[in-house]
C-alpha angles and dihedrals in degrees: 000000000000129000089251089055089052085079088073096043088110088071108104093220093053092046093050090051096050087052091050096054097044092049089059085065094052136081099223118312096123095151101043088051095046089051097042089047092053094052099050090040087060089052095256130148115222145186117225108211120202150088121295115271096040094114096255089139095042089054089053095043091052094048093049096046089051089054092042095237132127124262110212120195126213122179112218115226144129093280090057101110129178091252091053086054099041104031141245146238116263102255093209088051095045089050087057103030108017122231117329137148088249092067097045111116106208122225131223089277098051091040092056090046095050092044100040092240137142116265102210114196110195115200088013097178093056087069118104112259096242089056091053094051090053086070090052093087092042096055096039098043105016090230140074136199120228121196113251089005106066133218126342122204121197120231112241094267102057116120139167111233116185131183132198136183109224093196092060117069104151111110092011132134125218107248112235125240092253091057091044093047094057095048131078114214139215129180113225119195137180123292122249121262102263089047090052091047091055093047085052093052093046092047096047103029091231113182131164135048092282093049093042092057088044088057092045094046092042094054093046095053090044091053091046090060093064090058098041111122093221096050122088093190129004136204126293118221091278084079089057091049092050092041086054095047095044089045090054092053094045091050089055094048093050094038095242110159097151119083088201092050114127092238093052096087094051091047092057091048095055085049089053095056090050099045100029113030094077094044096055119084111202121211110268091230097061127085104220143099132244090244092053088053093047088048091056092048093048092052086051086057106038106021113031097031098054092047091049090051092049119109114270 
């Protein structure tokens, strides 16, 4: 789909075709895709609120690929100044030539506006307030005036897309009413277990009885980190992907080829320690370690659950 074709994006058949082609690139996420696509096709900016690893970037990349426009990433943090977002004059050229539009280096905001792309700001609520305020004019007027450069008009496909993690409030700022008023919002939660197993299988290329069991176990223990009482934020599906990949290499090193072998459960625990211990964030009030929490989750999976399922 070209930028010229976007003038017809309100056509129902065109939009449905977009959705079908984009959905073919995703695992699940039908509702989230439909709502996000409807918002950006309507010309709206949107904030996607959810934990990491919930396919937010995948959805946006699929939409921009379908539309044939760029997706520009910006990390929201205290160092994201208005000048970094908008752009700056090349200091060396300024000394030689003085200020001019020719020696202005566009930042990601202007680049997205000029190329008609999506400006995707991750950890949106970590950016300084004055930087977020810089976006207000761009979102409201689809244009911005830069001193010594002039007025920059955005192409029709320009959108501001933000993401926020509701589980992490450390180092974040409260968004102003003005910013909230200019953004649509969609909550994006974790996918279900079968969808996460499908994602892990696709990302790892896991095949065969041993790999299939590794995928199921990796997803199960990863999901359990999100519900453990001592964990403030558990791991995303990326933890399950890495647990599977590490477990496969450990199995090769240790010569484990049977998913019911006696050494298999401990192999999975070792992979969990490597892949998950740095991805779980414990409650500050508890006195435990990531390894202890993972051992408890492992015991629930490999000791308690098999006994509960045993006859009698």
